mmCIF file of C-alpha atoms in Angstrom:
data_model
loop_
_atom_site.group_PDB
_atom_site.id
_atom_site.type_symbol
_atom_site.label_atom_id
_atom_site.label_comp_id
_atom_site.label_asym_id
_atom_site.label_seq_id
_atom_site.Cartn_x
_atom_site.Cartn_y
_atom_site.Cartn_z
ATOM 1 C CA MET E 1 -64.991 18.755 -0.762
ATOM 2 C CA VAL E 2 -63.242 20.753 1.972
ATOM 3 C CA VAL E 3 -62.196 19.114 5.219
ATOM 4 C CA GLU E 4 -63.201 21.136 8.269
ATOM 5 C CA SER E 5 -60.652 21.850 10.929
ATOM 6 C CA SER E 6 -62.713 19.923 13.514
ATOM 7 C CA GLU E 7 -62.107 16.638 11.690
ATOM 8 C CA VAL E 8 -58.313 16.729 12.072
ATOM 9 C CA PRO E 9 -57.430 19.226 14.839
ATOM 10 C CA VAL E 10 -53.813 20.161 15.177
ATOM 11 C CA GLU E 11 -53.958 19.794 18.967
ATOM 12 C CA THR E 12 -54.931 16.132 18.674
ATOM 13 C CA VAL E 13 -52.106 15.475 16.262
ATOM 14 C CA ALA E 14 -49.652 17.209 18.581
ATOM 15 C CA GLU E 15 -50.827 15.029 21.486
ATOM 16 C CA GLU E 16 -50.347 11.893 19.386
ATOM 17 C CA VAL E 17 -46.853 12.997 18.424
ATOM 18 C CA VAL E 18 -45.929 13.669 22.049
ATOM 19 C CA ALA E 19 -47.462 10.361 23.168
ATOM 20 C CA ALA E 20 -45.426 8.501 20.543
ATOM 21 C CA GLU E 21 -42.159 9.852 21.939
ATOM 22 C CA ALA E 22 -40.145 7.455 24.070
ATOM 23 C CA GLY E 23 -39.267 8.008 27.721
ATOM 24 C CA ASP E 24 -36.480 10.094 29.165
ATOM 25 C CA SER E 25 -33.092 9.647 27.531
ATOM 26 C CA SER E 26 -31.368 9.026 30.867
ATOM 27 C CA GLU E 27 -33.842 6.243 31.681
ATOM 28 C CA LEU E 28 -33.225 4.669 28.273
ATOM 29 C CA ALA E 29 -29.481 4.809 28.792
ATOM 30 C CA GLY E 30 -29.875 3.051 32.136
ATOM 31 C CA LEU E 31 -32.129 0.360 30.659
ATOM 32 C CA TYR E 32 -29.641 -0.392 27.901
ATOM 33 C CA GLY E 33 -26.659 -0.363 30.246
ATOM 34 C CA ILE E 34 -24.976 2.604 28.576
ATOM 35 C CA HIS E 35 -22.906 4.023 31.415
ATOM 36 C CA PRO E 36 -21.628 7.625 31.226
ATOM 37 C CA VAL E 37 -17.901 8.115 30.784
ATOM 38 C CA GLY E 38 -16.829 9.046 34.327
ATOM 39 C CA GLY E 39 -19.927 11.204 34.766
ATOM 40 C CA ARG E 40 -18.519 13.762 32.326
ATOM 41 C CA ARG E 41 -20.553 15.655 29.754
ATOM 42 C CA SER E 42 -19.537 17.458 26.599
ATOM 43 C CA THR E 43 -18.465 21.031 27.012
ATOM 44 C CA ALA E 44 -21.139 23.730 27.307
ATOM 45 C CA THR E 45 -23.910 21.694 25.651
ATOM 46 C CA GLY E 46 -24.996 19.109 28.203
ATOM 47 C CA VAL E 47 -24.854 16.197 25.736
ATOM 48 C CA PRO E 48 -24.192 12.981 27.718
ATOM 49 C CA LEU E 49 -21.071 11.051 26.732
ATOM 50 C CA VAL E 50 -21.633 7.291 26.928
ATOM 51 C CA ARG E 51 -19.845 4.030 26.193
ATOM 52 C CA LEU E 52 -21.546 1.990 23.472
ATOM 53 C CA ALA E 53 -19.908 -1.343 24.275
ATOM 54 C CA SER E 54 -23.235 -2.814 25.403
ATOM 55 C CA LEU E 55 -24.986 -1.717 22.196
ATOM 56 C CA VAL E 56 -22.408 -2.849 19.644
ATOM 57 C CA GLN E 57 -23.129 -6.427 18.587
ATOM 58 C CA PRO E 58 -21.487 -8.727 16.026
ATOM 59 C CA GLU E 59 -24.661 -8.750 13.909
ATOM 60 C CA MET E 60 -26.786 -5.610 13.778
ATOM 61 C CA THR E 61 -29.676 -4.907 11.437
ATOM 62 C CA LYS E 62 -28.899 -2.017 9.109
ATOM 63 C CA LEU E 63 -31.860 0.334 8.729
ATOM 64 C CA GLY E 64 -30.279 2.682 6.200
ATOM 65 C CA GLU E 65 -27.065 4.143 4.901
ATOM 66 C CA GLY E 66 -26.135 7.571 3.608
ATOM 67 C CA ALA E 67 -23.060 9.366 2.379
ATOM 68 C CA TYR E 68 -21.849 10.163 5.889
ATOM 69 C CA ALA E 69 -23.344 7.589 8.277
ATOM 70 C CA SER E 70 -25.127 4.247 8.641
ATOM 71 C CA VAL E 71 -28.055 3.542 10.966
ATOM 72 C CA TYR E 72 -28.380 0.218 12.828
ATOM 73 C CA ASP E 73 -31.213 -1.197 14.909
ATOM 74 C CA VAL E 74 -29.931 -2.108 18.391
ATOM 75 C CA SER E 75 -33.326 -2.580 20.072
ATOM 76 C CA ARG E 76 -33.900 -5.242 22.699
ATOM 77 C CA PRO E 77 -37.122 -7.088 23.545
ATOM 78 C CA GLY E 78 -39.183 -5.409 26.224
ATOM 79 C CA LEU E 79 -37.394 -2.040 25.936
ATOM 80 C CA PRO E 80 -38.176 1.081 23.905
ATOM 81 C CA PRO E 81 -36.634 0.853 20.413
ATOM 82 C CA VAL E 82 -33.213 2.455 20.023
ATOM 83 C CA CYS E 83 -31.056 2.893 16.927
ATOM 84 C CA LEU E 84 -27.371 3.699 16.530
ATOM 85 C CA LYS E 85 -26.146 6.160 13.911
ATOM 86 C CA TRP E 86 -22.544 5.238 13.089
ATOM 87 C CA PHE E 87 -20.585 7.991 11.327
ATOM 88 C CA LYS E 88 -17.949 7.058 8.762
ATOM 89 C CA ASP E 89 -15.607 9.961 9.502
ATOM 90 C CA GLU E 90 -14.078 9.275 12.905
ATOM 91 C CA ASP E 91 -12.155 12.563 12.951
ATOM 92 C CA GLY E 92 -15.041 14.792 11.842
ATOM 93 C CA GLN E 93 -17.519 16.827 13.863
ATOM 94 C CA ASP E 94 -20.750 15.599 12.247
ATOM 95 C CA HIS E 95 -21.679 13.274 15.126
ATOM 96 C CA LEU E 96 -21.036 15.991 17.696
ATOM 97 C CA LYS E 97 -23.147 18.512 15.781
ATOM 98 C CA GLU E 98 -26.056 16.075 15.379
ATOM 99 C CA ALA E 99 -25.995 15.160 19.073
ATOM 100 C CA GLU E 100 -25.949 18.816 20.071
ATOM 101 C CA MET E 101 -28.884 19.567 17.779
ATOM 102 C CA LEU E 102 -30.939 16.669 19.132
ATOM 103 C CA HIS E 103 -30.188 17.803 22.672
ATOM 104 C CA ALA E 104 -31.071 21.433 21.911
ATOM 105 C CA LEU E 105 -34.341 20.405 20.201
ATOM 106 C CA ARG E 106 -35.358 17.797 22.791
ATOM 107 C CA LYS E 107 -38.602 19.680 23.569
ATOM 108 C CA VAL E 108 -39.759 19.715 19.932
ATOM 109 C CA PRO E 109 -42.344 16.980 19.261
ATOM 110 C CA GLY E 110 -41.840 14.692 16.314
ATOM 111 C CA LEU E 111 -38.024 14.486 16.501
ATOM 112 C CA PRO E 112 -35.899 11.562 17.778
ATOM 113 C CA LYS E 113 -34.698 11.826 21.373
ATOM 114 C CA LEU E 114 -31.007 11.681 22.096
ATOM 115 C CA VAL E 115 -29.849 8.759 24.238
ATOM 116 C CA GLY E 116 -26.106 9.381 24.232
ATOM 117 C CA LEU E 117 -23.040 10.436 22.252
ATOM 118 C CA SER E 118 -19.901 8.405 21.683
ATOM 119 C CA ARG E 119 -16.776 10.156 20.455
ATOM 120 C CA SER E 120 -14.824 6.966 19.827
ATOM 121 C CA PRO E 121 -16.309 5.336 17.863
ATOM 122 C CA ALA E 122 -18.126 8.305 16.327
ATOM 123 C CA ALA E 123 -21.751 7.376 16.887
ATOM 124 C CA VAL E 124 -25.017 8.763 18.239
ATOM 125 C CA ALA E 125 -27.632 6.652 20.041
ATOM 126 C CA MET E 126 -31.212 7.842 19.673
ATOM 127 C CA THR E 127 -34.757 6.551 19.814
ATOM 128 C CA CYS E 128 -36.012 4.549 16.823
ATOM 129 C CA HIS E 129 -39.400 5.322 15.283
ATOM 130 C CA GLY E 130 -40.189 2.563 12.810
ATOM 131 C CA THR E 131 -38.453 1.124 9.776
ATOM 132 C CA LEU E 132 -40.687 2.522 6.990
ATOM 133 C CA ASP E 133 -40.242 5.958 5.483
ATOM 134 C CA LEU E 134 -43.161 8.005 4.206
ATOM 135 C CA GLN E 135 -42.806 6.917 0.582
ATOM 136 C CA ALA E 136 -42.652 3.212 1.495
ATOM 137 C CA TRP E 137 -45.654 3.540 3.792
ATOM 138 C CA ALA E 138 -47.738 5.269 1.119
ATOM 139 C CA SER E 139 -46.844 2.630 -1.486
ATOM 140 C CA ARG E 140 -48.261 -0.072 0.780
ATOM 141 C CA ARG E 141 -51.496 1.605 1.833
ATOM 142 C CA PHE E 142 -52.474 5.061 0.675
ATOM 143 C CA ASP E 143 -55.127 6.537 2.986
ATOM 144 C CA LEU E 144 -55.767 10.190 2.264
ATOM 145 C CA ASP E 145 -57.109 10.992 5.748
ATOM 146 C CA GLU E 146 -54.169 9.297 7.477
ATOM 147 C CA TYR E 147 -51.720 11.057 5.202
ATOM 148 C CA LEU E 148 -53.347 14.414 5.916
ATOM 149 C CA LYS E 149 -52.936 13.745 9.637
ATOM 150 C CA MET E 150 -49.261 12.970 9.016
ATOM 151 C CA LEU E 151 -48.750 16.250 7.217
ATOM 152 C CA LEU E 152 -50.449 18.089 10.054
ATOM 153 C CA ALA E 153 -48.146 16.322 12.512
ATOM 154 C CA LEU E 154 -45.168 17.384 10.395
ATOM 155 C CA SER E 155 -46.455 20.937 10.456
ATOM 156 C CA THR E 156 -46.549 20.706 14.267
ATOM 157 C CA THR E 157 -42.929 19.514 14.278
ATOM 158 C CA LEU E 158 -41.899 22.318 11.937
ATOM 159 C CA ARG E 159 -43.733 24.870 14.068
ATOM 160 C CA GLY E 160 -41.791 23.756 17.134
ATOM 161 C CA LEU E 161 -38.536 23.656 15.173
ATOM 162 C CA HIS E 162 -39.010 27.189 13.868
ATOM 163 C CA ALA E 163 -40.148 28.413 17.278
ATOM 164 C CA GLU E 164 -36.738 27.354 18.604
ATOM 165 C CA GLY E 165 -35.128 29.432 15.842
ATOM 166 C CA PHE E 166 -33.984 26.613 13.520
ATOM 167 C CA THR E 167 -34.820 25.223 10.075
ATOM 168 C CA HIS E 168 -34.404 21.587 8.994
ATOM 169 C CA ASN E 169 -33.038 22.244 5.449
ATOM 170 C CA ASP E 170 -33.367 18.587 4.353
ATOM 171 C CA LEU E 171 -37.094 17.852 4.267
ATOM 172 C CA LYS E 172 -38.010 14.909 2.039
ATOM 173 C CA ALA E 173 -40.014 11.702 2.182
ATOM 174 C CA ASP E 174 -36.898 9.629 3.008
ATOM 175 C CA ASN E 175 -36.380 11.633 6.205
ATOM 176 C CA VAL E 176 -39.886 11.011 7.553
ATOM 177 C CA MET E 177 -40.244 7.717 9.414
ATOM 178 C CA VAL E 178 -43.685 6.252 10.138
ATOM 179 C CA GLY E 179 -44.184 4.314 13.372
ATOM 180 C CA GLU E 180 -46.687 1.622 14.306
ATOM 181 C CA ARG E 181 -49.375 4.180 15.180
ATOM 182 C CA ASN E 182 -48.923 5.931 11.817
ATOM 183 C CA VAL E 183 -47.254 8.874 13.567
ATOM 184 C CA PRO E 184 -44.436 10.493 11.548
ATOM 185 C CA THR E 185 -41.038 11.392 12.961
ATOM 186 C CA LEU E 186 -38.660 13.805 11.239
ATOM 187 C CA ILE E 187 -35.097 12.472 11.272
ATOM 188 C CA ASP E 188 -31.615 13.497 10.073
ATOM 189 C CA VAL E 189 -30.903 16.808 11.769
ATOM 190 C CA GLY E 190 -27.392 17.055 10.343
ATOM 191 C CA LEU E 191 -28.280 20.107 8.234
ATOM 192 C CA VAL E 192 -30.322 21.950 10.861
ATOM 193 C CA SER E 193 -29.214 25.580 11.022
ATOM 194 C CA PRO E 194 -30.468 28.807 12.608
ATOM 195 C CA ILE E 195 -33.077 30.823 10.728
ATOM 196 C CA ASN E 196 -31.673 33.413 8.277
ATOM 197 C CA SER E 197 -28.375 31.541 8.012
ATOM 198 C CA CYS E 198 -26.956 29.084 5.507
ATOM 199 C CA PRO E 199 -27.093 25.328 6.190
ATOM 200 C CA PHE E 200 -23.391 24.979 5.340
ATOM 201 C CA TRP E 201 -20.367 26.476 7.058
ATOM 202 C CA TYR E 202 -18.350 29.235 5.385
ATOM 203 C CA ASN E 203 -20.764 29.695 2.497
ATOM 204 C CA ASP E 204 -19.599 33.261 1.973
ATOM 205 C CA MET E 205 -16.100 32.008 1.107
ATOM 206 C CA ARG E 206 -17.182 29.212 -1.200
ATOM 207 C CA ASN E 207 -18.615 28.936 -4.672
ATOM 208 C CA ALA E 208 -22.348 28.349 -4.968
ATOM 209 C CA ARG E 209 -21.742 25.370 -7.257
ATOM 210 C CA ASP E 210 -19.578 23.684 -4.596
ATOM 211 C CA VAL E 211 -22.249 24.304 -1.980
ATOM 212 C CA GLU E 212 -24.941 22.778 -4.180
ATOM 213 C CA SER E 213 -22.777 19.761 -5.046
ATOM 214 C CA GLU E 214 -22.236 19.112 -1.329
ATOM 215 C CA ARG E 215 -25.985 19.256 -0.738
ATOM 216 C CA GLU E 216 -26.595 16.839 -3.618
ATOM 217 C CA SER E 217 -24.013 14.437 -2.203
ATOM 218 C CA ARG E 218 -25.845 14.380 1.122
ATOM 219 C CA SER E 219 -29.242 13.848 -0.465
ATOM 220 C CA SER E 220 -30.391 12.701 -3.883
ATOM 221 C CA HIS E 221 -33.502 14.896 -3.668
ATOM 222 C CA LEU E 222 -33.407 18.614 -2.961
ATOM 223 C CA ALA E 223 -36.228 20.581 -1.434
ATOM 224 C CA PRO E 224 -38.435 22.379 -4.005
ATOM 225 C CA ARG E 225 -37.337 25.799 -2.701
ATOM 226 C CA SER E 226 -33.745 24.947 -3.712
ATOM 227 C CA THR E 227 -34.570 23.511 -7.137
ATOM 228 C CA ALA E 228 -37.161 25.993 -8.356
ATOM 229 C CA ARG E 229 -34.525 28.483 -9.486
ATOM 230 C CA LYS E 230 -32.215 27.346 -12.247
ATOM 231 C CA SER E 231 -29.903 30.216 -13.079
ATOM 232 C CA ARG E 232 -26.501 30.453 -11.439
ATOM 233 C CA SER E 233 -27.046 33.934 -10.045
ATOM 234 C CA GLN E 234 -30.322 32.914 -8.433
ATOM 235 C CA ARG E 235 -28.737 29.794 -6.950
ATOM 236 C CA ARG E 236 -25.930 31.901 -5.511
ATOM 237 C CA ARG E 237 -28.414 34.328 -3.981
ATOM 238 C CA LEU E 238 -30.437 31.436 -2.532
ATOM 239 C CA LEU E 239 -27.507 29.472 -1.091
ATOM 240 C CA VAL E 240 -25.134 32.229 -0.005
ATOM 241 C CA ARG E 241 -27.365 35.122 0.992
ATOM 242 C CA GLN E 242 -27.545 35.568 4.737
ATOM 243 C CA ASP E 243 -30.514 37.932 5.054
ATOM 244 C CA ARG E 244 -33.234 35.898 3.337
ATOM 245 C CA ASP E 245 -36.666 36.336 4.871
ATOM 246 C CA PRO E 246 -37.945 32.888 5.969
ATOM 247 C CA ASP E 247 -41.571 33.998 5.562
ATOM 248 C CA GLU E 248 -41.067 35.237 2.022
ATOM 249 C CA GLY E 249 -43.897 34.080 -0.239
ATOM 250 C CA VAL E 250 -46.425 33.175 2.481
ATOM 251 C CA ARG E 251 -47.447 36.603 3.770
ATOM 252 C CA GLU E 252 -50.852 36.410 2.089
ATOM 253 C CA GLY E 253 -51.745 33.113 3.764
ATOM 254 C CA ARG E 254 -50.448 30.832 0.993
ATOM 255 C CA PRO E 255 -47.906 31.036 -1.863
ATOM 256 C CA ALA E 256 -48.700 33.358 -4.747
ATOM 257 C CA GLN E 257 -49.066 30.384 -7.078
ATOM 258 C CA ARG E 258 -49.818 26.919 -5.767
ATOM 259 C CA PRO E 259 -47.514 24.200 -7.174
ATOM 260 C CA GLU E 260 -48.990 22.274 -10.080
ATOM 261 C CA LEU E 261 -49.872 18.647 -9.465
ATOM 262 C CA PRO E 262 -47.134 16.379 -10.873
ATOM 263 C CA GLY E 263 -49.787 13.931 -12.104
ATOM 264 C CA ASP E 264 -51.550 16.428 -14.357
ATOM 265 C CA HIS E 265 -49.535 15.539 -17.469
ATOM 266 C CA VAL E 266 -49.970 11.815 -16.716
ATOM 267 C CA ALA E 267 -53.728 12.224 -16.409
ATOM 268 C CA ALA E 268 -53.892 14.261 -19.622
ATOM 269 C CA ARG E 269 -51.851 11.708 -21.565
ATOM 270 C CA GLN E 270 -53.981 8.820 -20.275
ATOM 271 C CA ARG E 271 -57.166 10.731 -21.119
ATOM 272 C CA ASP E 272 -55.979 11.422 -24.664
ATOM 273 C CA ARG E 273 -55.206 7.763 -25.257
ATOM 274 C CA GLN E 274 -58.748 6.736 -24.321
ATOM 275 C CA PRO E 275 -61.371 7.368 -27.053
ATOM 276 C CA ARG E 276 -63.828 10.129 -26.273
ATOM 277 C CA ALA E 277 -66.804 7.756 -26.484
ATOM 278 C CA GLU E 278 -65.263 5.389 -23.912
ATOM 279 C CA ARG E 279 -64.398 7.993 -21.274
ATOM 280 C CA GLY E 280 -67.908 8.185 -19.882
ATOM 281 C CA GLN E 281 -68.530 8.113 -16.171
ATOM 282 C CA SER E 282 -65.006 6.947 -15.215
ATOM 283 C CA GLY E 283 -63.431 10.148 -16.522
ATOM 284 C CA GLN E 284 -65.958 12.285 -14.641
ATOM 285 C CA GLU E 285 -65.291 10.403 -11.409
ATOM 286 C CA ALA E 286 -61.531 10.885 -11.791
ATOM 287 C CA GLN E 287 -62.085 14.603 -12.412
ATOM 288 C CA VAL E 288 -64.232 14.938 -9.292
ATOM 289 C CA ARG E 289 -61.674 13.007 -7.248
ATOM 290 C CA ARG E 290 -58.865 15.231 -8.461
ATOM 291 C CA GLN E 291 -60.863 18.352 -7.559
ATOM 292 C CA GLU E 292 -61.440 16.965 -4.063
ATOM 293 C CA MET E 293 -57.709 16.399 -3.626
ATOM 294 C CA GLN E 294 -56.956 19.918 -4.804
ATOM 295 C CA ASP E 295 -59.415 21.277 -2.223
ATOM 296 C CA LEU E 296 -57.692 19.214 0.459
ATOM 297 C CA LEU E 297 -54.363 20.636 -0.659
ATOM 298 C CA GLN E 298 -55.691 24.177 -0.251
ATOM 299 C CA GLU E 299 -56.914 23.264 3.229
ATOM 300 C CA LEU E 300 -53.499 21.816 4.025
ATOM 301 C CA GLU E 301 -51.784 25.036 2.976
ATOM 302 C CA ALA E 302 -54.008 26.922 5.416
ATOM 303 C CA TYR E 303 -52.694 24.687 8.210
ATOM 304 C CA ALA E 304 -49.020 24.692 7.178
ATOM 305 C CA LEU E 305 -48.440 28.443 7.400
ATOM 306 C CA LEU E 306 -45.058 28.100 9.016
ATOM 307 C CA SER E 307 -42.469 29.427 6.592
ATOM 308 C CA GLY E 308 -41.492 29.045 2.982
ATOM 309 C CA GLU E 309 -39.773 25.793 3.935
ATOM 310 C CA GLY E 310 -42.783 24.202 5.580
ATOM 311 C CA THR E 311 -45.423 25.258 3.055
ATOM 312 C CA LEU E 312 -43.537 24.378 -0.117
ATOM 313 C CA VAL E 313 -42.136 21.069 1.069
ATOM 314 C CA LEU E 314 -45.355 19.816 2.616
ATOM 315 C CA SER E 315 -47.202 20.756 -0.563
ATOM 316 C CA PHE E 316 -44.571 18.954 -2.631
ATOM 317 C CA MET E 317 -44.837 15.779 -0.559
ATOM 318 C CA PHE E 318 -48.621 15.909 -0.713
ATOM 319 C CA ASN E 319 -48.613 16.442 -4.483
ATOM 320 C CA THR E 320 -46.208 13.538 -5.009
ATOM 321 C CA LEU E 321 -48.469 11.015 -3.322
ATOM 322 C CA VAL E 322 -51.612 12.534 -4.808
ATOM 323 C CA SER E 323 -50.145 11.995 -8.285
ATOM 324 C CA SER E 324 -49.415 8.349 -7.449
ATOM 325 C CA ALA E 325 -52.979 7.900 -6.235
ATOM 326 C CA LEU E 326 -54.374 9.508 -9.393
ATOM 327 C CA THR E 327 -52.191 7.308 -11.581
ATOM 328 C CA ALA E 328 -53.452 4.211 -9.753
ATOM 329 C CA GLU E 329 -57.079 5.326 -10.149
ATOM 330 C CA GLU E 330 -56.681 5.997 -13.864
ATOM 331 C CA ALA E 331 -54.973 2.653 -14.371
ATOM 332 C CA ALA E 332 -57.933 0.966 -12.654
ATOM 333 C CA THR E 333 -60.549 2.796 -14.766
ATOM 334 C CA ALA E 334 -58.681 2.431 -18.078
ATOM 335 C CA PRO E 335 -60.064 -0.156 -20.546
ATOM 336 C CA PRO E 336 -58.244 -3.508 -20.464
ATOM 337 C CA PRO E 337 -55.670 -4.127 -23.197
ATOM 338 C CA PRO E 338 -56.640 -6.454 -26.068
ATOM 339 C CA ARG E 339 -56.050 -10.113 -25.344
ATOM 340 C CA PRO E 340 -53.293 -11.720 -27.433
ATOM 341 C CA TRP E 341 -54.189 -14.529 -29.774
ATOM 342 C CA PRO E 342 -53.238 -18.034 -28.722
ATOM 343 C CA ALA E 343 -50.151 -19.518 -30.316
ATOM 344 C CA LYS E 344 -52.180 -22.075 -32.259
ATOM 345 C CA GLN E 345 -54.384 -19.355 -33.751
ATOM 346 C CA GLN E 346 -51.309 -17.321 -34.701
ATOM 347 C CA ARG E 347 -49.766 -20.290 -36.514
ATOM 348 C CA LYS E 348 -52.999 -20.873 -38.391
ATOM 349 C CA GLN E 349 -53.102 -17.242 -39.462
ATOM 350 C CA GLN E 350 -49.499 -17.440 -40.664
ATOM 351 C CA GLN E 351 -50.263 -20.562 -42.704
ATOM 352 C CA HIS E 352 -53.236 -18.960 -44.471
ATOM 353 C CA HIS E 353 -51.514 -15.642 -44.970
ATOM 354 C CA HIS E 354 -50.241 -15.126 -48.516
ATOM 355 C CA PRO E 355 -48.050 -12.233 -49.611
ATOM 356 C CA PRO E 356 -49.697 -9.726 -51.978
ATOM 357 C CA PRO E 357 -48.982 -10.183 -55.688
ATOM 358 C CA ALA E 358 -46.173 -8.152 -57.168
ATOM 359 C CA ARG E 359 -47.336 -4.930 -58.840
ATOM 360 C CA ALA E 360 -46.573 -4.614 -62.543
ATOM 361 C CA LEU E 361 -44.111 -1.865 -63.366
ATOM 362 C CA ASN E 362 -45.105 0.869 -65.791
ATOM 363 C CA SER E 363 -42.910 2.037 -68.660
ATOM 364 C CA ARG E 364 -41.188 4.818 -66.666
ATOM 365 C CA GLU E 365 -40.381 2.564 -63.703
ATOM 366 C CA SER E 366 -39.155 -0.203 -65.967
ATOM 367 C CA SER E 367 -36.895 2.223 -67.843
ATOM 368 C CA ASN E 368 -35.437 3.662 -64.614
ATOM 369 C CA ARG E 369 -34.893 0.264 -63.111
ATOM 370 C CA THR E 370 -31.271 -0.814 -63.086
ATOM 371 C CA PRO E 371 -30.829 -4.095 -64.955
ATOM 372 C CA PRO E 372 -29.104 -6.929 -63.155
ATOM 373 C CA PRO E 373 -25.402 -7.374 -63.878
ATOM 374 C CA THR E 374 -24.572 -9.773 -66.750
ATOM 375 C CA HIS E 375 -21.506 -11.971 -66.855
ATOM 376 C CA PRO E 376 -19.785 -12.729 -70.170
ATOM 377 C CA ARG E 377 -20.010 -16.289 -71.361
ATOM 378 C CA ARG E 378 -16.899 -18.331 -71.313
ATOM 379 C CA PRO E 379 -15.945 -19.644 -74.720
ATOM 380 C CA ARG E 380 -16.420 -23.341 -75.217
#
């Protein structure tokens, strides 16, 4: 089964992503009463500086927390949803960099829109796009067609991001939020960097192990392009090299070797546990379903020809949820486990169960057997 391009056109997905974006950031700031600080703006970037006194409340709902910041929901009834990203380091430059990136990428669909920047406290106000990430959404209701549309929308976002000359560098399911219309939004632009450059500052003066440890501290999951190579020299070349071709590996239309489905070993182990005579039609249906998903993955790769980042990560995210769907299907088609005996029946079996009689020892065993210790008799 191969999905034709007319079923899920990229243009329709792009229109849905643009329609899901909130209104102008200046209008949002006016609706929420966030007044600019004396009409000033940050130097040379055009990022609006605002006071967040009207947004900060005694009790705010926390949407998530990372190593460097916490995100709170500060939405009000009747207004577009807005969230506040509160940075833990007041003296750092992370909030300024994220605000500048959101402002520079404001024309890219599928990214949050900047509402305002606060230097003290160090926080960034931006539009909110749901409270469920991609993994949580898929665990509730896995629809293959809807998920394929989401991946196509992500490919549209990545195309716009790369057209502006930037890469995200932190693509994972936790950084994809799903809104009410099942439209994904790519968040956390703290590691966005120009193409052909490193996502960390001063990489040429640092050790590759330190760079990788910093990336792991920011995110528990690394992109497949960063974890595929294990040796230290290859990691150094991947993290520190400045002249890496972003289109390396996708010149022929798709990677040289498509990533293997993570659920293959699970399916093989489940199939081996089931007797060959009991596999029957259920095993054939699972095999056909898996082949259909692999065909959809090949069709997805044809759409996601953006760069090594986009192709590998989108394939990884697709494979992860495909493996969960296959595991659920195999669990549903597997034979039920044997029912345990009732407690009364178990007691009856224990009462009628007699231990086997002791086997008589032959001459060799009796001679090798150690006799029990004897104690001398006490004289009377």
